[in-house]
Amino acid sequence: MANILCIGAGFVGGPTMAVIAKHCPEHRVVAVDINAAKIAAWQSDHLPIYEPGLKEIVLSARGKNLFFSTEIERHIAEADIIFVSVNTPTKTFGQGTGKAADLQYWEKTARQIVESSSSSKIVVEKSTLPVRTAEAMERILNSNEKGLFFDVVSNPEFLAEGTAVQDMQNPSRVLIGGRQTPSGQKAVQAIVDIYAHWVPRERIITTNLWSSELSKLAANAFLAQRVSSINAIANLCERTGADVTEVAHAVGTDTRIGPRFLRASVGFGGSCFKKDILNLVYLCEFYGLNEVAAYWEQVVRMNEYQQASFVSKMVTAMFNTVAGKRVAIFGAAFKAHTSDTRESPALAVCRKLLEERAHVVITDPYALESARADLHDVAEQVIFEPDPYAAARDAHAIAVATEWPQFAELDYAAIYETMVHPAFIFDGRNILDHKALYDIGFNVYAVGKPPLTHFESSNPAS
Ligand code: NAD
Ligand code: UGA
């Protein structure tokens, strides 16, 4: 039996510990956090985050071998293995501002581990970190005067929100990096043994520390680059009459490229892509690789362009003004099946529409609370409406910003009747049946497709 601790019970710490507890009944798993409200929520029936399947797993293990607590010192003292999954946001001050990772929470945790420990432990980097952070971690941990030795292992997390439980239960791979010393390799093996409870051994990749740390940033950069690449092509489709879904299919059937992660959209969001690519950019700059930095930075710039051009398309289509017009934004979450609104393109669209003085109503099945908090500075100008039918009533336009499947199943004929005409739909996720909407009477604008409008205008598809 091992005592496994996770410091940071957020989107990653909570679900990963729940899945480890489920598959390793002989181990005692504890997740701690400085946020007492979050811990109270993990202990209640209203978990702090929405993830499909998460509640069932938490309820099945909680109180048996899974615990949530705010008693950080005590649990550090008792732990054999400590996963650290605190947030590592982009720095908003000082050197590297706007790009480098803010490692203050991370460093605080390292110092706290030293302070509260009276035995040697394995410390696992779960957070996404710049390459070579483990070196700093080792220095802080091992410059103690208690004669303790800490092995630092890198085990970056690849789960995506909305599919966190599924991704943890059946991961494409688990990556574990460690020092090539006997002690380092023993520590790596201890982490391999945890995952081997449910992950086939051939999917557990072991590497050196730096490869593991860098692979996490690289994986996110490659994924985000695909979205920015297809969005770049979507813009060209809109000018030329090509249809981005057809192009994505034609390109993606080349098995070397593959069909996944080629959905054109209003842009990518989420807490990680932007922050991790900017972190990579900063690292490249640090090493004097300015052209390499510029290459990756363009992935983020393309995404900003995509969000801005979506709103600009709305304004242009709606006779060059949305001032005073009610606009319903369908979706607040950065993607479907999550309550997370961090860096959500929906909120970027909302803010830009407010700048254009539109009357914005936003609807989402799970993320309205989080949207209200993120939009606190403009919240009095926004209506938060859980019912999409009520949100669309009296609106001039609907903008689909999140790919919730339920938005595709609404009765758009009924919605059309309650809207101001001419009525517009801007499908920023290409999830609706555009031809059916056009037949109802809507003017339909999708991403990377020729618009379907009832106005007489030159249509590049024709
Ligand atoms: P989060 O903000 O949801 O959770 C981090 C938690 O750490 C917060 O609850 C915070 O209160 C807590 N915390 C901060 N300092 C602490 C301290 N000193 N002691 C105890 N708790 C502390 O963040 P997240 O989304 O879970 O991300 C965590 C890390 O994992 C980040 O580095 C992120 O890049 C990475 N990651 C995230 C995802 C994802 O999908 N969200 C996926 C893979 C990797
Ligand atoms: C992403 C990665 O997919 C995870 O592997 C990684 O662990 C995680 O970042 C992280 O490091 O935090 P996540 O941000 O949760 O996961 O969600 P994704 O499914 O990657 O979606 C990111 C954004 O891209 C969303 O806004 C999504 O709607 C958008 N997207 C995705 C597209 O616009 N088109 C696509 O084809 C795919």
Coordinates of C-alpha atoms and ligand atoms in Angstrom, one line a residue:
M1 CA 0.0 0.0 0.0
A2 CA 1.3 3.5 -0.9
N3 CA 0.0 6.9 0.2
I4 CA -0.5 8.8 -3.0
L5 CA -1.1 12.6 -2.7
C6 CA -2.0 15.1 -5.3
I7 CA -1.4 18.8 -4.6
G8 CA -3.9 20.8 -6.6
A9 CA -7.4 19.4 -6.9
G10 CA -8.5 21.1 -10.1
F11 CA -9.5 19.9 -13.6
V12 CA -6.5 17.6 -13.7
G13 CA -5.8 16.7 -10.1
G14 CA -9.4 15.7 -9.2
P15 CA -10.2 13.4 -12.2
T16 CA -6.7 11.8 -12.3
M17 CA -6.8 11.0 -8.6
A18 CA -10.3 9.6 -8.9
V19 CA -9.2 7.3 -11.7
I20 CA -6.1 6.2 -9.9
A21 CA -8.1 5.5 -6.7
K22 CA -10.6 3.4 -8.7
H23 CA -8.0 1.2 -10.3
C24 CA -5.6 1.0 -7.4
P25 CA -7.8 -0.1 -4.4
E26 CA -4.8 -1.0 -2.3
H27 CA -3.4 2.5 -2.4
R28 CA -4.7 5.5 -0.4
V29 CA -5.2 8.5 -2.6
V30 CA -5.7 12.0 -1.3
A31 CA -6.2 15.3 -3.3
V32 CA -5.5 18.5 -1.4
D33 CA -6.0 22.1 -2.4
I34 CA -5.6 25.6 -0.8
N35 CA -9.1 26.4 -2.1
A36 CA -11.4 25.3 0.7
A37 CA -14.6 25.8 -1.3
K38 CA -13.2 23.5 -4.0
I39 CA -12.4 20.8 -1.5
A40 CA -15.9 21.1 0.1
A41 CA -17.4 20.7 -3.4
W42 CA -15.3 17.6 -4.1
Q43 CA -16.6 16.2 -0.8
S44 CA -20.2 17.0 -1.7
D45 CA -22.7 15.9 -4.4
H46 CA -22.0 19.0 -6.4
L47 CA -18.5 18.4 -7.7
P48 CA -16.5 21.6 -8.6
I49 CA -16.3 20.6 -12.3
Y50 CA -18.5 18.9 -14.8
E51 CA -17.0 16.0 -16.6
P52 CA -19.0 13.1 -18.1
G53 CA -18.6 10.0 -15.9
L54 CA -16.7 11.8 -13.2
K55 CA -19.3 11.8 -10.5
E56 CA -19.9 8.1 -10.7
I57 CA -16.1 7.4 -10.3
V58 CA -15.7 9.8 -7.4
L59 CA -18.8 8.5 -5.6
S60 CA -17.6 4.9 -6.0
A61 CA -14.1 5.6 -4.4
R62 CA -14.7 8.5 -2.1
G63 CA -14.4 7.7 1.6
K64 CA -12.9 4.3 0.7
N65 CA -9.5 5.0 -0.7
L66 CA -10.1 8.5 -2.2
F67 CA -10.1 11.6 0.0
F68 CA -10.2 15.3 -0.5
S69 CA -8.7 17.6 2.1
T70 CA -7.3 21.1 2.9
E71 CA -4.8 19.6 5.4
I72 CA -1.8 20.0 3.1
E73 CA 1.0 19.7 5.6
R74 CA -0.4 16.5 7.3
H75 CA -0.9 14.8 4.0
I76 CA 2.5 15.7 2.6
A77 CA 4.1 14.2 5.8
E78 CA 2.1 11.0 5.2
A79 CA 2.7 10.6 1.5
D80 CA 5.1 8.3 -0.3
I81 CA 4.4 9.7 -3.8
I82 CA 3.3 13.3 -4.4
F83 CA 1.8 14.4 -7.7
V84 CA 1.9 18.2 -8.2
S85 CA -0.9 19.5 -10.3
V86 CA -1.2 23.1 -9.4
N87 CA -1.9 25.8 -12.1
T88 CA 0.9 27.2 -14.2
P89 CA -0.7 30.1 -16.0
T90 CA 1.0 32.6 -18.3
K91 CA 2.9 35.3 -16.4
T92 CA 1.2 38.6 -16.2
F93 CA 4.0 40.6 -14.7
G94 CA 7.8 41.1 -15.0
Q95 CA 10.2 39.2 -17.1
G96 CA 8.5 37.0 -19.7
T97 CA 5.1 38.7 -19.1
G98 CA 2.4 37.4 -21.5
K99 CA 4.5 34.4 -22.5
A100 CA 6.5 32.6 -19.8
A101 CA 4.8 30.2 -17.4
D102 CA 4.1 31.7 -13.9
L103 CA 5.8 29.1 -11.7
Q104 CA 5.1 30.8 -8.3
Y105 CA 2.4 28.2 -7.3
W106 CA 4.7 25.5 -8.4
E107 CA 7.7 26.7 -6.4
K108 CA 5.6 27.3 -3.3
T109 CA 4.5 23.7 -3.5
A110 CA 8.1 22.5 -3.7
R111 CA 9.0 24.5 -0.7
Q112 CA 6.0 23.3 1.2
I113 CA 6.9 19.7 0.4
V114 CA 10.4 20.2 1.9
E115 CA 9.0 21.9 5.0
S116 CA 6.4 19.3 5.8
S117 CA 8.4 16.1 5.0
S118 CA 10.2 13.9 7.4
S119 CA 10.8 11.1 5.0
S120 CA 12.2 10.9 1.4
K121 CA 9.5 10.9 -1.4
I122 CA 8.9 10.7 -5.1
V123 CA 7.6 14.0 -6.4
V124 CA 5.8 13.8 -9.8
E125 CA 5.4 16.8 -12.1
K126 CA 1.8 16.5 -13.4
S127 CA 1.4 20.2 -14.2
T128 CA 2.5 21.4 -17.7
L129 CA 5.9 23.0 -17.2
P130 CA 8.8 24.5 -19.2
V131 CA 11.5 22.0 -20.1
R132 CA 14.1 21.8 -17.3
T133 CA 11.8 22.7 -14.5
A134 CA 12.6 19.4 -12.8
E135 CA 16.1 20.7 -12.4
A136 CA 14.9 23.7 -10.4
M137 CA 12.5 21.4 -8.5
E138 CA 15.4 19.0 -7.6
R139 CA 17.5 21.9 -6.3
I140 CA 14.7 23.3 -4.1
L141 CA 13.8 19.9 -2.8
N142 CA 17.2 18.5 -2.2
S143 CA 18.8 21.5 -0.6
N144 CA 17.1 20.5 2.6
E145 CA 19.0 20.1 5.9
K146 CA 17.0 17.1 7.0
G147 CA 19.0 14.6 5.0
L148 CA 16.0 13.8 2.9
F149 CA 16.2 12.9 -0.8
F150 CA 13.5 13.6 -3.4
D151 CA 13.3 11.9 -6.8
V152 CA 11.6 14.2 -9.3
V153 CA 9.6 12.4 -12.1
S154 CA 7.8 14.0 -15.0
N155 CA 4.4 12.6 -15.8
P156 CA 2.6 15.2 -18.0
E157 CA -1.2 14.8 -18.4
F158 CA -2.7 14.5 -21.9
L159 CA -6.4 14.3 -21.0
A160 CA -8.7 16.8 -22.7
E161 CA -11.6 18.4 -20.8
G162 CA -15.0 17.0 -21.6
T163 CA -13.4 13.5 -22.1
A164 CA -11.2 13.5 -19.0
V165 CA -12.4 10.3 -17.5
Q166 CA -12.4 8.4 -20.8
D167 CA -8.9 9.8 -21.6
M168 CA -7.6 8.7 -18.2
Q169 CA -9.2 5.3 -18.3
N170 CA -8.1 4.5 -21.9
P171 CA -5.1 6.8 -22.6
S172 CA -3.4 6.7 -26.0
R173 CA -0.2 6.8 -24.0
V174 CA 1.2 7.6 -20.5
L175 CA 4.5 9.4 -20.5
I176 CA 6.9 9.1 -17.6
G177 CA 10.3 10.7 -17.6
G178 CA 13.0 10.4 -14.9
R179 CA 16.7 10.6 -14.2
Q180 CA 18.9 7.8 -15.6
T181 CA 20.3 7.1 -12.1
P182 CA 19.3 3.9 -10.2
S183 CA 17.2 6.0 -7.8
G184 CA 15.6 7.9 -10.7
Q185 CA 14.8 4.7 -12.5
K186 CA 13.3 3.2 -9.4
A187 CA 11.1 6.2 -9.0
V188 CA 10.0 5.9 -12.7
Q189 CA 9.2 2.3 -12.1
A190 CA 7.0 3.2 -9.0
I191 CA 4.9 5.5 -11.3
V192 CA 4.8 2.9 -14.1
D193 CA 3.5 0.4 -11.5
I194 CA 0.5 2.7 -10.7
Y195 CA -0.6 3.1 -14.3
A196 CA 0.1 -0.6 -15.1
H197 CA -3.0 -1.4 -13.0
W198 CA -5.1 -0.5 -16.0
V199 CA -2.9 0.8 -18.9
P200 CA -1.3 -1.8 -21.2
R201 CA 2.5 -1.7 -20.6
E202 CA 3.2 -0.9 -24.3
R203 CA 1.3 2.3 -23.9
I204 CA 3.5 3.5 -21.0
I205 CA 6.4 5.4 -22.5
T206 CA 9.4 6.1 -20.3
T207 CA 12.0 8.7 -21.3
N208 CA 14.5 11.1 -19.8
L209 CA 13.1 14.0 -17.8
W210 CA 13.6 16.7 -20.5
S211 CA 12.0 14.7 -23.3
S212 CA 9.0 14.1 -21.1
E213 CA 8.6 17.8 -20.1
L214 CA 9.1 19.0 -23.7
S215 CA 6.8 16.4 -25.2
K216 CA 3.9 17.9 -23.3
L217 CA 4.4 21.4 -24.7
A218 CA 5.2 19.9 -28.2
A219 CA 2.0 17.8 -28.2
N220 CA -0.2 20.8 -27.4
A221 CA 1.6 22.9 -30.0
F222 CA 1.0 20.3 -32.7
L223 CA -2.7 20.0 -31.8
A224 CA -3.3 23.7 -31.7
Q225 CA -1.4 24.1 -34.9
R226 CA -3.8 21.7 -36.6
V227 CA -6.8 23.8 -35.6
S228 CA -5.0 27.0 -36.7
S229 CA -4.0 25.4 -40.0
I230 CA -7.6 24.3 -40.8
N231 CA -8.9 27.7 -39.7
A232 CA -6.4 29.4 -42.0
I233 CA -7.7 27.3 -44.9
A234 CA -11.3 28.0 -43.8
N235 CA -10.7 31.7 -44.4
L236 CA -9.5 30.9 -47.9
C237 CA -12.6 28.7 -48.4
E238 CA -14.9 31.6 -47.5
R239 CA -13.3 33.8 -50.2
T240 CA -13.2 31.1 -52.9
G241 CA -16.4 29.0 -52.6
A242 CA -14.5 25.9 -51.4
D243 CA -16.2 24.2 -48.4
V244 CA -13.8 23.6 -45.5
T245 CA -15.6 20.4 -44.4
E246 CA -15.0 18.9 -47.8
V247 CA -11.4 20.2 -47.8
A248 CA -10.8 18.8 -44.3
H249 CA -12.1 15.4 -45.4
A250 CA -10.1 15.4 -48.5
V251 CA -6.9 16.4 -46.7
G252 CA -7.6 14.2 -43.6
T253 CA -8.1 11.0 -45.6
D254 CA -4.4 11.0 -46.3
T255 CA -3.4 8.7 -43.4
R256 CA -0.2 10.6 -42.9
I257 CA -2.3 13.6 -41.9
G258 CA -5.4 11.9 -40.5
P259 CA -9.0 13.1 -40.1
R260 CA -9.0 14.1 -36.4
F261 CA -8.6 17.6 -35.0
L262 CA -9.4 19.2 -38.3
R263 CA -12.7 20.8 -37.4
A264 CA -12.7 24.4 -38.5
S265 CA -14.1 26.7 -35.8
V266 CA -14.4 30.1 -34.3
G267 CA -11.0 29.3 -32.8
F268 CA -9.5 27.1 -30.1
G269 CA -10.0 27.9 -26.4
G270 CA -9.2 26.3 -23.1
S271 CA -6.7 26.9 -20.4
C272 CA -3.7 25.2 -22.1
F273 CA -3.2 25.6 -25.8
K274 CA -2.5 29.4 -25.8
K275 CA -0.6 29.3 -22.5
D276 CA 1.5 26.3 -23.5
I277 CA 2.4 27.6 -27.0
L278 CA 3.4 31.0 -25.6
N279 CA 5.5 29.1 -23.0
L280 CA 7.2 27.3 -25.9
V281 CA 7.7 30.6 -27.7
Y282 CA 9.3 32.0 -24.6
L283 CA 11.6 29.0 -24.2
C284 CA 12.7 29.3 -27.9
E285 CA 13.4 33.0 -27.4
F286 CA 15.3 32.2 -24.2
Y287 CA 17.5 29.9 -26.2
G288 CA 18.0 32.5 -28.9
L289 CA 15.8 30.7 -31.4
N290 CA 13.9 33.7 -32.6
E291 CA 12.6 32.3 -35.9
V292 CA 11.5 29.1 -34.2
A293 CA 9.7 31.3 -31.6
A294 CA 8.0 33.3 -34.4
Y295 CA 6.9 30.1 -36.1
W296 CA 5.0 28.9 -33.1
E297 CA 3.7 32.3 -32.1
Q298 CA 1.8 32.5 -35.4
V299 CA -0.4 29.6 -34.3
V300 CA -1.7 31.8 -31.5
R301 CA -1.9 34.9 -33.7
M302 CA -3.9 32.9 -36.2
N303 CA -6.3 31.9 -33.5
E304 CA -6.8 35.5 -32.4
Y305 CA -7.5 36.4 -36.0
Q306 CA -10.0 33.6 -36.2
Q307 CA -12.0 34.9 -33.2
A308 CA -11.9 38.5 -34.5
S309 CA -12.8 37.6 -38.0
F310 CA -15.9 35.7 -36.9
V311 CA -17.3 38.8 -35.2
S312 CA -16.3 41.0 -38.1
K313 CA -18.1 38.6 -40.4
M314 CA -21.2 39.0 -38.2
V315 CA -21.1 42.7 -38.2
T316 CA -20.6 42.9 -42.0
A317 CA -23.4 40.5 -42.7
M318 CA -25.8 42.3 -40.4
F319 CA -25.7 45.4 -42.5
N320 CA -22.5 46.7 -40.9
T321 CA -24.0 47.3 -37.5
V322 CA -25.0 45.2 -34.5
A323 CA -25.5 48.2 -32.2
G324 CA -28.6 47.8 -30.2
K325 CA -29.4 44.4 -31.7
R326 CA -30.0 41.4 -29.5
V327 CA -27.6 38.6 -30.3
A328 CA -27.8 35.2 -28.7
I329 CA -24.5 33.4 -28.2
F330 CA -25.1 29.6 -28.0
G331 CA -22.4 28.3 -25.8
A332 CA -20.1 29.7 -23.2
A333 CA -17.8 26.7 -22.5
F334 CA -14.5 26.5 -24.6
K335 CA -15.7 23.2 -25.9
A336 CA -18.6 20.8 -25.4
H337 CA -19.1 18.6 -22.4
T338 CA -17.3 20.9 -19.9
S339 CA -18.2 23.7 -17.6
D340 CA -14.9 25.4 -18.2
T341 CA -14.8 28.8 -19.8
R342 CA -11.1 29.6 -19.6
E343 CA -10.0 31.3 -22.8
S344 CA -13.3 30.4 -24.3
P345 CA -13.8 31.8 -27.8
A346 CA -17.5 32.3 -26.8
L347 CA -16.4 34.9 -24.3
A348 CA -14.1 36.5 -26.8
V349 CA -17.0 36.8 -29.2
C350 CA -19.2 38.1 -26.4
R351 CA -16.7 40.9 -25.5
K352 CA -16.2 41.9 -29.2
L353 CA -20.0 42.1 -29.7
L354 CA -20.3 44.3 -26.6
E355 CA -17.6 46.6 -28.1
E356 CA -19.9 46.8 -31.1
R357 CA -22.7 47.7 -28.6
A358 CA -24.8 44.6 -29.3
H359 CA -27.2 43.4 -26.6
V360 CA -25.7 40.0 -25.8
V361 CA -27.5 37.0 -24.3
I362 CA -25.5 34.0 -23.6
T363 CA -26.8 30.5 -23.1
D364 CA -25.0 27.3 -22.0
P365 CA -26.1 24.0 -20.4
Y366 CA -23.3 23.9 -17.8
A367 CA -21.0 26.9 -18.1
L368 CA -23.1 29.9 -17.3
E369 CA -21.9 30.3 -13.7
S370 CA -18.3 30.2 -14.8
A371 CA -19.1 32.6 -17.7
R372 CA -20.6 35.1 -15.3
A373 CA -17.4 35.0 -13.2
D374 CA -15.1 35.4 -16.2
L375 CA -17.2 38.3 -17.6
H376 CA -17.5 40.0 -14.2
D377 CA -16.3 43.3 -15.5
V378 CA -19.1 43.5 -18.1
A379 CA -21.6 41.1 -16.5
E380 CA -24.3 43.8 -16.1
Q381 CA -24.3 44.3 -19.9
V382 CA -24.9 40.5 -20.5
I383 CA -27.9 38.4 -20.0
F384 CA -27.2 34.9 -18.8
E385 CA -30.0 32.7 -19.9
P386 CA -30.1 28.9 -19.4
D387 CA -32.9 28.3 -21.9
P388 CA -31.7 28.7 -25.6
Y389 CA -35.3 29.3 -26.8
A390 CA -35.6 32.3 -24.4
A391 CA -32.1 33.5 -25.4
A392 CA -33.1 33.6 -29.1
R393 CA -36.4 35.3 -28.6
D394 CA -36.4 38.8 -30.1
A395 CA -32.8 38.3 -31.3
H396 CA -31.5 39.4 -34.7
A397 CA -28.9 36.7 -34.7
I398 CA -27.7 33.5 -33.1
A399 CA -23.9 32.8 -32.9
V400 CA -23.0 29.2 -32.1
A401 CA -19.7 29.3 -30.2
T402 CA -19.6 25.9 -28.5
E403 CA -20.2 22.6 -30.1
W404 CA -22.8 21.3 -27.6
P405 CA -24.7 18.6 -29.5
Q406 CA -28.0 19.8 -27.9
F407 CA -27.7 23.0 -30.0
A408 CA -28.1 20.9 -33.1
E409 CA -31.3 19.4 -31.8
L410 CA -33.3 22.5 -31.1
D411 CA -36.5 23.3 -33.0
Y412 CA -35.2 26.1 -35.2
A413 CA -38.5 26.6 -37.0
A414 CA -40.0 27.6 -33.7
I415 CA -36.9 29.7 -32.8
Y416 CA -37.1 31.5 -36.2
E417 CA -40.7 32.6 -35.5
T418 CA -39.7 34.3 -32.3
M419 CA -36.7 36.2 -33.8
V420 CA -36.4 39.6 -35.5
H421 CA -36.4 39.2 -39.3
P422 CA -34.2 38.9 -41.4
A423 CA -32.8 36.4 -38.9
F424 CA -29.2 35.3 -39.0
I425 CA -27.3 32.3 -37.7
F426 CA -23.5 32.2 -37.5
D427 CA -22.4 28.7 -36.9
G428 CA -18.9 29.0 -35.4
R429 CA -18.7 25.2 -34.9
N430 CA -20.3 23.9 -38.1
I431 CA -22.6 21.7 -36.1
L432 CA -26.0 22.7 -37.5
D433 CA -27.9 21.6 -40.6
H434 CA -27.3 24.7 -42.7
K435 CA -29.5 23.8 -45.6
A436 CA -32.5 23.1 -43.3
L437 CA -31.9 26.4 -41.5
Y438 CA -31.8 28.2 -44.8
D439 CA -35.1 26.5 -45.9
I440 CA -36.7 27.8 -42.6
G441 CA -35.7 31.3 -43.6
F442 CA -32.5 32.0 -41.8
N443 CA -29.5 33.6 -43.4
V444 CA -26.8 31.1 -42.5
Y445 CA -23.1 31.7 -42.2
A446 CA -20.8 28.8 -41.3
V447 CA -17.0 28.7 -40.9
G448 CA -15.2 28.1 -44.2
K449 CA -18.4 27.6 -46.2
P450 CA -20.2 29.8 -48.7
P451 CA -23.0 31.7 -46.9
L452 CA -26.6 30.6 -47.5
T453 CA -28.6 33.9 -47.7
H454 CA -31.9 35.0 -48.9
F455 CA -30.4 38.3 -50.1
E456 CA -29.4 38.9 -53.7
S457 CA -25.6 39.0 -53.6
S458 CA -22.7 37.4 -55.3
N459 CA -22.2 33.9 -53.8
P460 CA -18.7 32.6 -54.4
A461 CA -20.0 29.0 -54.5
S462 CA -22.2 29.7 -57.5
Ligands
NAD1 P1 -6.8 24.2 -12.0 O1 -6.7 25.7 -11.9 O2 -8.2 23.7 -12.3 O3 -6.3 23.5 -10.7 C1 -5.1 23.8 -10.0 C2 -5.4 23.8 -8.6 O4 -4.2 24.0 -7.8 C3 -6.4 24.9 -8.1 O5 -7.5 24.3 -7.5 C4 -5.5 25.7 -7.1 O6 -6.3 26.2 -6.0 C5 -4.5 24.6 -6.6 N1 -3.3 25.2 -6.0 C6 -2.5 26.2 -6.4 N2 -1.5 26.4 -5.6 C7 -1.6 25.4 -4.6 C8 -0.9 25.1 -3.5 N3 0.3 25.8 -3.2 N4 -1.3 24.1 -2.7 C9 -2.4 23.4 -3.0 N5 -3.2 23.7 -4.1 C10 -2.8 24.7 -4.9 O7 -5.8 23.8 -13.2 P2 -5.8 22.5 -14.1 O8 -6.6 22.8 -15.3 O9 -6.1 21.3 -13.2 O10 -4.3 22.5 -14.5 C11 -3.3 22.1 -13.7 C12 -2.0 21.8 -14.5 O11 -2.2 20.7 -15.4 C13 -1.6 23.0 -15.4 O12 -0.2 23.0 -15.5 C14 -2.2 22.6 -16.8 O13 -1.4 23.2 -17.8 C15 -2.0 21.1 -16.8 N6 -3.0 20.4 -17.6 C16 -4.3 20.8 -17.7 C17 -5.2 20.1 -18.4 C18 -6.6 20.5 -18.6 O14 -7.3 19.9 -19.4 N7 -7.1 21.4 -17.8 C19 -4.8 19.0 -19.2 C20 -3.4 18.6 -19.1 C21 -2.5 19.3 -18.3
UGA2 C1 -6.0 19.9 -24.9 C2 -5.4 18.7 -25.5 O1 -6.3 18.1 -26.4 C3 -5.1 17.7 -24.3 O2 -4.4 16.5 -24.9 C4 -4.2 18.4 -23.3 O3 -3.9 17.5 -22.2 C5 -4.9 19.6 -22.8 O4 -5.1 20.5 -23.9 C6 -4.1 20.4 -21.8 O5 -2.9 20.4 -21.8 O6 -4.7 21.1 -21.1 P1 -8.4 20.7 -24.1 O7 -7.9 22.0 -24.1 O8 -9.1 20.2 -22.8 O9 -7.2 19.6 -24.3 O10 -9.5 20.4 -25.2 P2 -9.3 20.1 -26.8 O11 -10.2 19.0 -27.1 O12 -7.9 19.9 -27.2 O13 -9.9 21.4 -27.5 C7 -9.2 22.6 -27.4 C8 -9.9 23.7 -28.2 O14 -9.8 23.4 -29.6 C9 -11.4 23.7 -28.0 O15 -11.9 25.1 -27.9 C10 -12.0 23.0 -29.2 O16 -13.3 23.4 -29.4 C11 -11.0 23.4 -30.3 N1 -11.0 22.5 -31.4 C12 -10.5 21.2 -31.2 C13 -11.3 23.0 -32.7 O17 -11.7 24.1 -32.8 N2 -11.3 22.1 -33.7 C14 -10.9 20.8 -33.6 O18 -10.8 20.1 -34.6 C15 -10.5 20.4 -32.3

